[in-house]
XYZ file of C-alpha atoms in Angstrom:
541
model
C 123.731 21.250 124.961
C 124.302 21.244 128.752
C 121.827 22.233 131.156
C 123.966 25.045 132.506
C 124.407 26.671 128.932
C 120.564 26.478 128.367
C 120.328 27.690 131.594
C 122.237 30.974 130.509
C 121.373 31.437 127.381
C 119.235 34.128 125.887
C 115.386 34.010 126.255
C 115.095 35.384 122.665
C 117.039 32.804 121.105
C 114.004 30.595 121.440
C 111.404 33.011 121.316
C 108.775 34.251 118.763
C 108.355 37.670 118.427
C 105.131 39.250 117.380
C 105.101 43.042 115.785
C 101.921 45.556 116.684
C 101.216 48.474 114.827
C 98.998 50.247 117.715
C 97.432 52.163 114.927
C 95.828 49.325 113.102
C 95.729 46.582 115.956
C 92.663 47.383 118.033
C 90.714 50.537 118.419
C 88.565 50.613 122.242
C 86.834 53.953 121.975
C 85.479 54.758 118.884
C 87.953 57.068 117.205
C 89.353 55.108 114.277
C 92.841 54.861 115.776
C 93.678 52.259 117.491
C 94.838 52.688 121.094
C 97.153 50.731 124.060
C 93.906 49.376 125.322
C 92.903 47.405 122.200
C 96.150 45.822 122.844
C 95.501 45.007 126.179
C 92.135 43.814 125.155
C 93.937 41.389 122.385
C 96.682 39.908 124.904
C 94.533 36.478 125.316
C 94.420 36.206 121.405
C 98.163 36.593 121.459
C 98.563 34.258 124.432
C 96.935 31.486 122.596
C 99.138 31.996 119.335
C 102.125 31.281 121.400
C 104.001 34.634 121.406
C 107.000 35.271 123.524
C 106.872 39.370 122.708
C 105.477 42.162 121.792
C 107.314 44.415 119.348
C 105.190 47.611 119.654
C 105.785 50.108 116.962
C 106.038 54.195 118.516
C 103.249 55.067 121.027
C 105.572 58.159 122.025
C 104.336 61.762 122.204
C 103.908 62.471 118.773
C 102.751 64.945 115.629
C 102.203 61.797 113.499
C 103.743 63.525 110.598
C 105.262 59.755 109.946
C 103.001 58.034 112.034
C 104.793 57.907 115.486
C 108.386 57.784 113.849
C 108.733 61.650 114.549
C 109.169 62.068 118.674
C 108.299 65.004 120.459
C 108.705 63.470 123.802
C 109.937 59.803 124.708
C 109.007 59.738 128.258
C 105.301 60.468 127.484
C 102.651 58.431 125.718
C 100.440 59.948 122.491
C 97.264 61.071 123.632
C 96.151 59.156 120.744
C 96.752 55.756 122.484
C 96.114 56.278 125.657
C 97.979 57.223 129.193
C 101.473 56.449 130.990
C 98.944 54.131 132.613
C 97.720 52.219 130.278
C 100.944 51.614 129.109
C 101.894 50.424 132.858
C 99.218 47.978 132.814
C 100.192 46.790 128.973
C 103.194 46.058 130.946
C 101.849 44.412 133.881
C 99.079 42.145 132.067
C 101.378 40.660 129.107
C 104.387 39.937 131.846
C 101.335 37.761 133.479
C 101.006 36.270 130.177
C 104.605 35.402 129.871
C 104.604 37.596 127.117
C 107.431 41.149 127.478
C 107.360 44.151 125.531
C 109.842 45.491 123.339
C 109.727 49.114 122.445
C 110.902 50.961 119.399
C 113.561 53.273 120.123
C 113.967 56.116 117.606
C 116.916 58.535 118.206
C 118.397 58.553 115.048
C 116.381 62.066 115.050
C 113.248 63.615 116.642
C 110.319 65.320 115.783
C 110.959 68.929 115.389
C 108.046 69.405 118.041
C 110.405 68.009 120.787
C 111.624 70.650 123.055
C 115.288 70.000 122.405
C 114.962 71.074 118.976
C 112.368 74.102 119.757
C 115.128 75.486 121.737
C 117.862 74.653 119.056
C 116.077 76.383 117.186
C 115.393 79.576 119.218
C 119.054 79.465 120.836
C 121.639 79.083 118.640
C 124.198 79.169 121.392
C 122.147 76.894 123.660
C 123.191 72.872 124.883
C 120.557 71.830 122.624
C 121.783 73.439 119.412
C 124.791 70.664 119.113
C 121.939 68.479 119.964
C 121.243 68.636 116.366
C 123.542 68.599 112.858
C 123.650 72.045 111.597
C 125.940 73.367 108.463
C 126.234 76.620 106.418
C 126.224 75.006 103.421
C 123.653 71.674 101.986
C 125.661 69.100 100.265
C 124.143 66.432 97.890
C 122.628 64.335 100.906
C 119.273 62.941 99.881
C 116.328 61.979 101.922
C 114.984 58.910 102.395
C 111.375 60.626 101.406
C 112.906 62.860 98.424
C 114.549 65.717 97.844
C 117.462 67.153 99.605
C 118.484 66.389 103.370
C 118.755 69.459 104.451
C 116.492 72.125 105.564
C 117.445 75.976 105.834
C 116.246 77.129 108.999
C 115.949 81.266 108.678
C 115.546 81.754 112.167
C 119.111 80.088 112.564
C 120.359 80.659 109.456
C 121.992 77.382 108.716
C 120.541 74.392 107.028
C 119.681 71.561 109.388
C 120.122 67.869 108.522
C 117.051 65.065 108.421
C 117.639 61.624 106.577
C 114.098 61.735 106.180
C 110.837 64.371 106.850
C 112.316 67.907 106.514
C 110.040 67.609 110.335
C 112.265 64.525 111.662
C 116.283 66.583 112.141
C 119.059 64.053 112.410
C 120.132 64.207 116.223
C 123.997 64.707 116.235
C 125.926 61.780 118.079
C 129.174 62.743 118.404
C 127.560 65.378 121.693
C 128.205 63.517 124.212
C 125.683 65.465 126.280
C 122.979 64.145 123.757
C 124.124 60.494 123.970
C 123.877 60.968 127.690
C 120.270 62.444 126.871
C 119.274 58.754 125.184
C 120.362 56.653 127.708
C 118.833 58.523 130.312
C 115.201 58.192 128.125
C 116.007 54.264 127.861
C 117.021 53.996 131.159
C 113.692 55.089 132.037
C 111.817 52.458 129.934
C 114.011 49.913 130.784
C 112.891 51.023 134.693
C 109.174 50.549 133.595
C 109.595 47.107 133.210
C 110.224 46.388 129.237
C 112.158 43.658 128.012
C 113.622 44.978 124.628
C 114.028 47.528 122.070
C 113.817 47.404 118.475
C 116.230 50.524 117.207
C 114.498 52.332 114.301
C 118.318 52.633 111.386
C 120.053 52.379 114.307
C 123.414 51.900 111.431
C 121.944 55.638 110.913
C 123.629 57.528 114.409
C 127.309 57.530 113.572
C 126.603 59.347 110.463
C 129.540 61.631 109.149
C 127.383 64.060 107.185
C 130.135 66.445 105.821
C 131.635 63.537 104.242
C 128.229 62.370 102.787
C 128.774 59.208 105.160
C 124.978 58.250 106.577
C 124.918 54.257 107.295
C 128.048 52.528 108.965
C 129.883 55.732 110.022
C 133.183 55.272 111.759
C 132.232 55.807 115.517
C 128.969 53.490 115.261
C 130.333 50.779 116.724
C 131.799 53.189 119.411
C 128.329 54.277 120.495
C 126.571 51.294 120.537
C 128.856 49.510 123.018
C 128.683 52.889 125.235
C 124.724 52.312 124.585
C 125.289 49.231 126.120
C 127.380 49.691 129.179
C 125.043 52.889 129.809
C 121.449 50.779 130.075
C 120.632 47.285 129.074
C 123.786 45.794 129.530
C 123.380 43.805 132.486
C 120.095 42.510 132.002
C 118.361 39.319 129.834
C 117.388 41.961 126.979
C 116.331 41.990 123.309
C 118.248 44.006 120.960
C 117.554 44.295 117.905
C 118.502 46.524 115.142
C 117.403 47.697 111.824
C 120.189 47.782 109.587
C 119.364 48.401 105.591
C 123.305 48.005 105.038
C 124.147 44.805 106.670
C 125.740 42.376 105.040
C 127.377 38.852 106.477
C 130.979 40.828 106.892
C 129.286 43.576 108.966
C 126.189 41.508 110.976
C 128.902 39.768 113.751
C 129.767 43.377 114.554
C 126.697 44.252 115.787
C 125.764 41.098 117.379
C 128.939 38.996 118.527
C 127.881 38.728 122.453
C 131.971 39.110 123.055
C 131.513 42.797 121.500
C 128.549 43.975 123.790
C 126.339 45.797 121.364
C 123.207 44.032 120.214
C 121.435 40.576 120.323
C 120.795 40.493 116.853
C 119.918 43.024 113.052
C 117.315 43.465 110.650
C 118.868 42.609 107.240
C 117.195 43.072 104.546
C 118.693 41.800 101.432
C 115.871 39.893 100.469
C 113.416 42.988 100.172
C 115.658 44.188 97.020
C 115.475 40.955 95.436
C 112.239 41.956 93.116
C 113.643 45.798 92.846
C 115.260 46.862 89.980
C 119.445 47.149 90.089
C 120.092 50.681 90.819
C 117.022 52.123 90.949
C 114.414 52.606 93.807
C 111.891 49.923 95.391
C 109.095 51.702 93.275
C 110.796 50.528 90.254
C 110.013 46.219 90.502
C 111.243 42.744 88.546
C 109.745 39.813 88.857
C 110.978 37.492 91.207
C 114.111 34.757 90.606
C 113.724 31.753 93.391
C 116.900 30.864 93.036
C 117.891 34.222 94.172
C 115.826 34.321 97.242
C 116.627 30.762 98.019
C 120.518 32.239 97.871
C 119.818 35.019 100.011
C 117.844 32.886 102.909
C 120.670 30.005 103.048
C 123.666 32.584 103.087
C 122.663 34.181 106.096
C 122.492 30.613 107.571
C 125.765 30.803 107.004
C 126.649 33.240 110.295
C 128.749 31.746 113.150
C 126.030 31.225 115.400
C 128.359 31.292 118.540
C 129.462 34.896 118.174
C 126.153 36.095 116.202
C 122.817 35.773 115.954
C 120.032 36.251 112.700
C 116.264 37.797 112.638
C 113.700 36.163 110.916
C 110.984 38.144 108.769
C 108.770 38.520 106.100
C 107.042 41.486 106.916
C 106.718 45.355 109.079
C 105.004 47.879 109.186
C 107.224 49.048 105.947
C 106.937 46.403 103.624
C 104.191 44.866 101.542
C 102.569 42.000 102.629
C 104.466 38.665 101.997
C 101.762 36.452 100.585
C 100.701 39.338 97.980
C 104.327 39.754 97.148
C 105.954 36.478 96.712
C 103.159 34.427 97.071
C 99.339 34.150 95.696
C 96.956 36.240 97.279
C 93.711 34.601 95.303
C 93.546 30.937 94.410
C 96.239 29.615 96.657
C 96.391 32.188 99.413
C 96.214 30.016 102.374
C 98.684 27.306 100.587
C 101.134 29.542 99.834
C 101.552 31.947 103.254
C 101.533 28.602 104.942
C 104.520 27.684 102.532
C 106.047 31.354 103.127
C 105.728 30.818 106.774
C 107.269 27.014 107.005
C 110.318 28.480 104.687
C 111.155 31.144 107.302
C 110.599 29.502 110.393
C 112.159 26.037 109.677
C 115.384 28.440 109.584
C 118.016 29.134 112.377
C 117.173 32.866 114.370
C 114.890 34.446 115.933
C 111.432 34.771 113.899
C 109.222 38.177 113.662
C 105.623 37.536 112.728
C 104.052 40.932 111.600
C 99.987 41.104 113.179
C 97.720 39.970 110.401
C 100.370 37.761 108.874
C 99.097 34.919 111.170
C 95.707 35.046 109.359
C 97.233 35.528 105.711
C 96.296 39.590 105.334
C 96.961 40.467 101.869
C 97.752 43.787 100.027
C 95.136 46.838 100.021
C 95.146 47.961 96.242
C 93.955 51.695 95.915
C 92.463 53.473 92.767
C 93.633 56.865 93.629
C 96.559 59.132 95.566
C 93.538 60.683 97.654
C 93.301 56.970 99.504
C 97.248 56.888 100.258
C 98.252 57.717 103.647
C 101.781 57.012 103.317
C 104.506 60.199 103.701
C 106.683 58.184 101.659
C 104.326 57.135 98.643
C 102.868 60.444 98.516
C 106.376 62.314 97.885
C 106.983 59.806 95.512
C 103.692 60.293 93.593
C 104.073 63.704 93.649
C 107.618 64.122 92.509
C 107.428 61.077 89.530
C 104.275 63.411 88.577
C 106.185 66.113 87.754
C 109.092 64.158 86.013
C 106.358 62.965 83.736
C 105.024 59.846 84.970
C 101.891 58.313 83.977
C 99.030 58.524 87.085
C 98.335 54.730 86.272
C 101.705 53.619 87.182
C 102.446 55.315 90.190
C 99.177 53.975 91.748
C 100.421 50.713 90.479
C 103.916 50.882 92.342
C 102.341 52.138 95.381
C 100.053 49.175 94.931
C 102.843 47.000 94.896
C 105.176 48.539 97.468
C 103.414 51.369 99.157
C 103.793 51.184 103.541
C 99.817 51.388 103.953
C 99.296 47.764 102.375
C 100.804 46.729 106.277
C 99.067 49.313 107.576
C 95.465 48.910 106.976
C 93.542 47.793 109.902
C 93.325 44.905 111.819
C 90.964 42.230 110.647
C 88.981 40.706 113.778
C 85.939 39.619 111.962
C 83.366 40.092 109.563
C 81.487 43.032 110.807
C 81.481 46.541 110.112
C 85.159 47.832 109.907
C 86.429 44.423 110.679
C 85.767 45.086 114.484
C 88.842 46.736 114.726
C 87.045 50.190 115.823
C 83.130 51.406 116.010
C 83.821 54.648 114.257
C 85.613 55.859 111.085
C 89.114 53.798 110.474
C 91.614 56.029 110.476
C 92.626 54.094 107.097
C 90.643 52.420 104.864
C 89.756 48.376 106.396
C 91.134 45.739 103.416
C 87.515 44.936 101.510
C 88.394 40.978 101.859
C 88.210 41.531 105.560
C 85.112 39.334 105.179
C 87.088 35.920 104.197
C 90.013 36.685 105.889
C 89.500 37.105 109.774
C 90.404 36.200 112.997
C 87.267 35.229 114.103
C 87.137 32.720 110.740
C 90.897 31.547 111.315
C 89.634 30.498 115.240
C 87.235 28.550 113.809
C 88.995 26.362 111.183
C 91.096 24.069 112.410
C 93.159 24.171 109.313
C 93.818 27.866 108.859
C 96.919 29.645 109.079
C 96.523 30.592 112.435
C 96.511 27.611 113.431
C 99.845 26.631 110.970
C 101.654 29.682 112.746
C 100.465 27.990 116.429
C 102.213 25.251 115.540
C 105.642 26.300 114.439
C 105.741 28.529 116.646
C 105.207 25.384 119.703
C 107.535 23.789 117.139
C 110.363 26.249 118.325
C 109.651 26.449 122.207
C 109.928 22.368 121.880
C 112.517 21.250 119.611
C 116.394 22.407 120.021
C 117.010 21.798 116.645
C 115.356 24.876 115.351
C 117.422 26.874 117.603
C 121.367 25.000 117.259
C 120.865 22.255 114.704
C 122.958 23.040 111.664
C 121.959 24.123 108.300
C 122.407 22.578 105.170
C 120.619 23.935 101.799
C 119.928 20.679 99.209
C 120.431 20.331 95.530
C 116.629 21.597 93.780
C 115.617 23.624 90.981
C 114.939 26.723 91.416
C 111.584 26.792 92.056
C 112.100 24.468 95.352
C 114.146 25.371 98.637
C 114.799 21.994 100.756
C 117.019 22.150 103.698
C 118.044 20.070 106.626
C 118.275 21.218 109.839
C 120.465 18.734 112.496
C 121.616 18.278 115.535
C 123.159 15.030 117.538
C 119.563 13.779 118.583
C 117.879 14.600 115.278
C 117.509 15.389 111.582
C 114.731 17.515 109.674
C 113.390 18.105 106.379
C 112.047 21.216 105.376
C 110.413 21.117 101.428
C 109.202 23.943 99.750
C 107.778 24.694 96.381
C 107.740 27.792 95.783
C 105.625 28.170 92.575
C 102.118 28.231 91.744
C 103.235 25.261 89.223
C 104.103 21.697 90.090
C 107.736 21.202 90.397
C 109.678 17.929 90.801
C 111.768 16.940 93.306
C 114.338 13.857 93.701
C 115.747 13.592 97.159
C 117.467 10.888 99.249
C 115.764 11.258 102.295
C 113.482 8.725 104.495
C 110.750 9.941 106.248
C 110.289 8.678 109.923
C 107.538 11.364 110.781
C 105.779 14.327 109.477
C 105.738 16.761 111.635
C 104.223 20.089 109.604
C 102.683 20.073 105.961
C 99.692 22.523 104.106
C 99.007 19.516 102.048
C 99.449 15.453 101.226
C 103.183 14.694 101.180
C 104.629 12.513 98.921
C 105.464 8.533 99.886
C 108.575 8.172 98.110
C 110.918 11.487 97.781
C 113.503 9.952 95.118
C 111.254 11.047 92.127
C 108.016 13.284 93.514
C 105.377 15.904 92.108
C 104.969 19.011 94.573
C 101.795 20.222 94.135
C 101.839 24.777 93.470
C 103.093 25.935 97.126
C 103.340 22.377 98.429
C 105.421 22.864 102.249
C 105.782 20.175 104.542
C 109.082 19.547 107.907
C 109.399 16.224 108.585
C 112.076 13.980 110.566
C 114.110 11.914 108.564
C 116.553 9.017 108.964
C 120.313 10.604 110.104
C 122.805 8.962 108.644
C-alpha cells in the first residue's frame, strides 16, 4: 500500500472500537446508575487497553421506558447521567486520549415524551403530526416487543405506528420537514466534537407501512445518501449501521464509499445460528460449528475496495459470547480468549462490548421479578398466557434475555463490584468476585491482557486490515484461516470445542505471535487441546 493511500484512508479501518453501556459502566455518585462521569473516570483504563473509540449507548433526554432507546429530546443529556457538560468534557478528555466518541443515533422513532409527538398528538393539523405515521385502520404489523404495531390514539382518533414500545412511535421519513429535523439534531453533535454514530435499525426509516414493508423499504437508500450530504459527509467519520436484514447482496449498498452512505453495518447472521428456523430467538438449538465457521468466512468474502465489515460478538442486546458459544466454568478464560482470536484475526473493523475484555459471563435469574428487560418481560408475560411452563421462560430469558449484557460493570471484588456505592440499579453478576478488572490488571495472562494484544496486533500489522482471506480445510469443530498480504502470511487456529480435535495442516511456523496455550511443533498431524487458539506467521509460498 502506498503512503498516500494510507495517508487517506479511513481512521476506523484500523481502529478498535469499544461499546459503553453508561448504565452499567461506572456509577460516581451513589445512585445505582451509572453516569457520564464514571466514564470519564474509566478513560485511563480504556487508554491502556488500546481503544481507538467509544461507542456510547443513549445518554439522551429520556423516560427509560427501553433504557435510553426512547428519546424525548436529542439535544439534551438524561439527568440520570449527568449535564451537557459533562458530556463536553467526555469529549474533551478522551480526544486527549486519542480516543473519539461515537454516539448512538436513534430516529427510527422517539419517545412519545418528545415534544414533536406531544404536539402530534394535541394538533392533528399541526407540522408535527406528519412527523409521525398515522392510519385509520391497524394492519397485521407486529412489534418487535409483541403484539400489534399500532396504537389507537383517542385523542386523535387514528392508530399510530411503533416497531417496538407502544411509547417509542415510528417517525415518518418520507416528511421532508422531519428529515430536515434529524440532520439538524446531528449536525449539532457532530458540532460538539464527536467522531461517529452508531444508527440504532437504521434499515428501519424507509419503512412502507401500508404495504407491511418495515426493513429495506424502497427510498432507504434515498435517505441515507441525503443523510450524508446533509452532515457527516465531509468529514473522517464512523458510520455504522445496525442492519438485522443484511445480507452480502445488500451490505455494499450501504457501505460502498462510491455510494456515500455509511462506513460500514451490523450484520447479524450469526446471532440466529443457535435459534430455531422460523421461530423467535427465545426458542434455541444447539450450536453447528460448521455453520458459524460458514457464516464468519462468507462475509470475508465482501469486496473490500467498495465495502467494509464490523466485527462483534456482543451489545448491549445479546447474551454474552463466552456463556453462549463458549464455556463459562471450567474453560472460561481458554475459550473467550479463543472467541476473541477467531474474531479479531478477521478482516473489519472489531467491536469489543465493556466486560468482554475481562470474560463477563451470563447473569442467570430464578424469577421474572429480577428481569429488567422490556423485551423479556412481554415475552414472559404473553408465553404465560399461551400456556407456557414458568420454568422455561426463565430458562430462555436465561439464555437470551438483554440484561445478561446489562448487569453492571465488574471493577473489583468489593461490594457491588465497585461499580456504584449505593443500590445497582440491576442486580451485580455474583462471580463478580473471580472475574474483575482489578484481578485481570494483575495477571499477566488474563484476557485483558489477550484483548491488549490483538488489539496492538491491529494498530501494527497491515495484514489484519488488507491481507486476504482464505478459510482452510478442518472439521467442523476447528476454523483455520490465513490471512496474507505481499510482505506476509498468518495462521489463525481455532478449536472450537471443549473436546480435543485434530488437525493436519501444511503450514510452517516461523513465529508465534498470539496463543491461550502450548502450540503444537509439527501441524501435519496435531492434538488441539478444548478451545486451543493460537496466530502465528508462517512460511509464504
Amino acid at each position: 500500500m502506498t503512503a498516500e493511500k494510507q495517508k487517506q484512508e479511513p481512521w476506523w479501518k484500523q481502529a478498535v472500537i469499544y461499546q459503553i453501556y453508561p448504565k452499567s459502566f461506572q456509577d460516581t455518585n451513589g445512585d445505582g446508575v451509572g453516569d457520564l462521569r464514571g466514564i470519564i473516570k474509566r478513560l485511563d483504563y480504556l487508554q491502556g487497553l488500546g481503544i481507538d473509540a467509544i461507542w456510547l449507548c443513549p445518554v439522551y433526554k429520556s423516560p427509560g421506558v427501553d433504557n435510553g432507546y426512547d428519546i424525548a429530546d436529542y439535544e439534551a443529556i438524561d439527568p440520570q447521567y449527568g449535564t451537557m457538560a459533562d458530556m463536553e468534557e467526555l469529549i474533551s478528555e478522551a480526544k486527549k486520549r486519542g480516543i473519539r466518541i461515537v454516539m448512538d443515533l436513534v430516529v427510527n422513532h422517539t419517545s412519545d415524551q418528545h415534544p414533536w409527538f406531544i404536539e402530534a398528538r394535541k394538533n392533528p393539523s399541526s407540522p408535527e403530526h406528519d412527523y409521525y405515521v398515522w392510519a385509520d385502520k391497524a394492519n397485521e404489523l407486529k412489534s418487535a416487543f409483541s403484539g400489534s404495531a399500532w396504537e389507537y390514539d383517542g385523542q386523535v382518533g387514528q392508530y399510530y405506528l411503533h416497531l417496538f414500545a407502544k411509547e417509542q412511535p415510528d417517525l415518518n421519513w418520507k416528511n421532508p420537514a422531519l428529515r430536515q429535523k434529524v440532520y439538524d439534531l446531528m449536525n449539532f453533535w457532530i458540532d460538539k466534537g464527536i467522531g461517529g454514530f452508531r444508527m440504532d435499525v437504521i434499515e428501519l426509516i424507509g419503512k412502507v407501512p401500508e404495504e407491511e414493508i418495515t426493513a429495506n423499504g424502497p427510498k432507504l437508500h434515498d435517505y441515507l445518501q441525503e443523510m450524508h450530504q446533509e452532515t457527516f459527509g465531509d468529514r473522517d467519520f464512523l458510520t455504522v449501521g445496525e442492519t438485522w436484514g443484511a445480507t452480502l447482496d445488500n451490505a455494499p449498498l450501504y457501505s460502498d464509499p462510491d455510494r456515500r452512505e455509511l462506513s460500514m453495518v451490523f450484520q447479524f447472521e450469526f446471532t440466529e445460528l443457535d435459534k430455531q428456523a422460523g421461530k423467535e430467538k427465545w426458542d434455541t438449538k444447539p450450536l453447528d460449528y460448521g455453520d458459524l465457521k460458514n457464516v464468519l468466512a462468507k462475509w470475508q468474502k465482501l469486496d473490500f475496495n467498495h465495502s467494509w465489515n464490523s466485527l462483534f460478538w456482543n451489545n448491549h442486546d445479546l447474551p454474552r459470547i463466552v456463556s453462549r458459544f463458549g464455556n463459562d466454568q471450567q474453560y472460561r478464560e481458554r475459550s473467550a480468549k479463543m472467541l476473541a482470536l477467531l474474531l479479531h484475526g478477521l478482516r473489519g473493523t472489531p467491536y469489543i462490548y465493556q466486560g468482554e475484555e475481562i470474560g463477563m459471563t451470563n447473569c442467570p435469574v430464578s424469577a421474572i421479578d429480577e428481569v429488567e428487560d422490556i423485551e423479556a418481560r412481554r415475552m414472559y408475560q404473553e408465553r404465560l398466557a399461551e400456556g407456557w411452563k414458568k420454568e422455561d421462560l426463565i430458562k430462555a430469558i436465561n439464555a437470551r434475555g438483554r440484561d445478561n449484557a446489562r448487569t453492571p460493570m465488574q471493577w473489583d471484588a468489593s461490594a457491588s463490584a465497585g461499580f456504584t456505592s449505593g443500590r445497582p440499579w440491576l442486580a451485580v453478576n455474583p462471580n463478580c468476585h473471580e472475574i474483575n478488572v482489578e484481578n485481570a490488571l494483575n495477571d499477566p495472562d488474563s484476557i485483558y491482557y489477550f484483548y491488549k494484544k490483538l488489539i496492538a496486533l491491529r494498530h501494527q500489522e497491515r495484514i489484519l486490515t488488507d491481507g486476504s482471506f482464505e478459510l482452510l480445510d478442518t472439521a467442523d469443530a476447528v476454523m483455520a484461516y490465513h490471512r496474507e498480504n505481499a510482505e506476509d502470511k498468518w495462521l489463525v487456529v481455532c478449536n472450537l470445542t471443549g473436546q480435543e480435535q485434530e488437525v493436519s495442516l501444511p503450514d510452517k511456523v516461523k513465529e508465534i505471535l498470539l496463543a491461550n496455550g502450548p502450540v503444537p511443533e509439527d501441524l501435519a498431524k496435531a492434538l488441539l487441546p478444548p478451545y486451543a487458539a493460537f496466530l502465528c506467521r508462517v512460511e509464504k509460498d
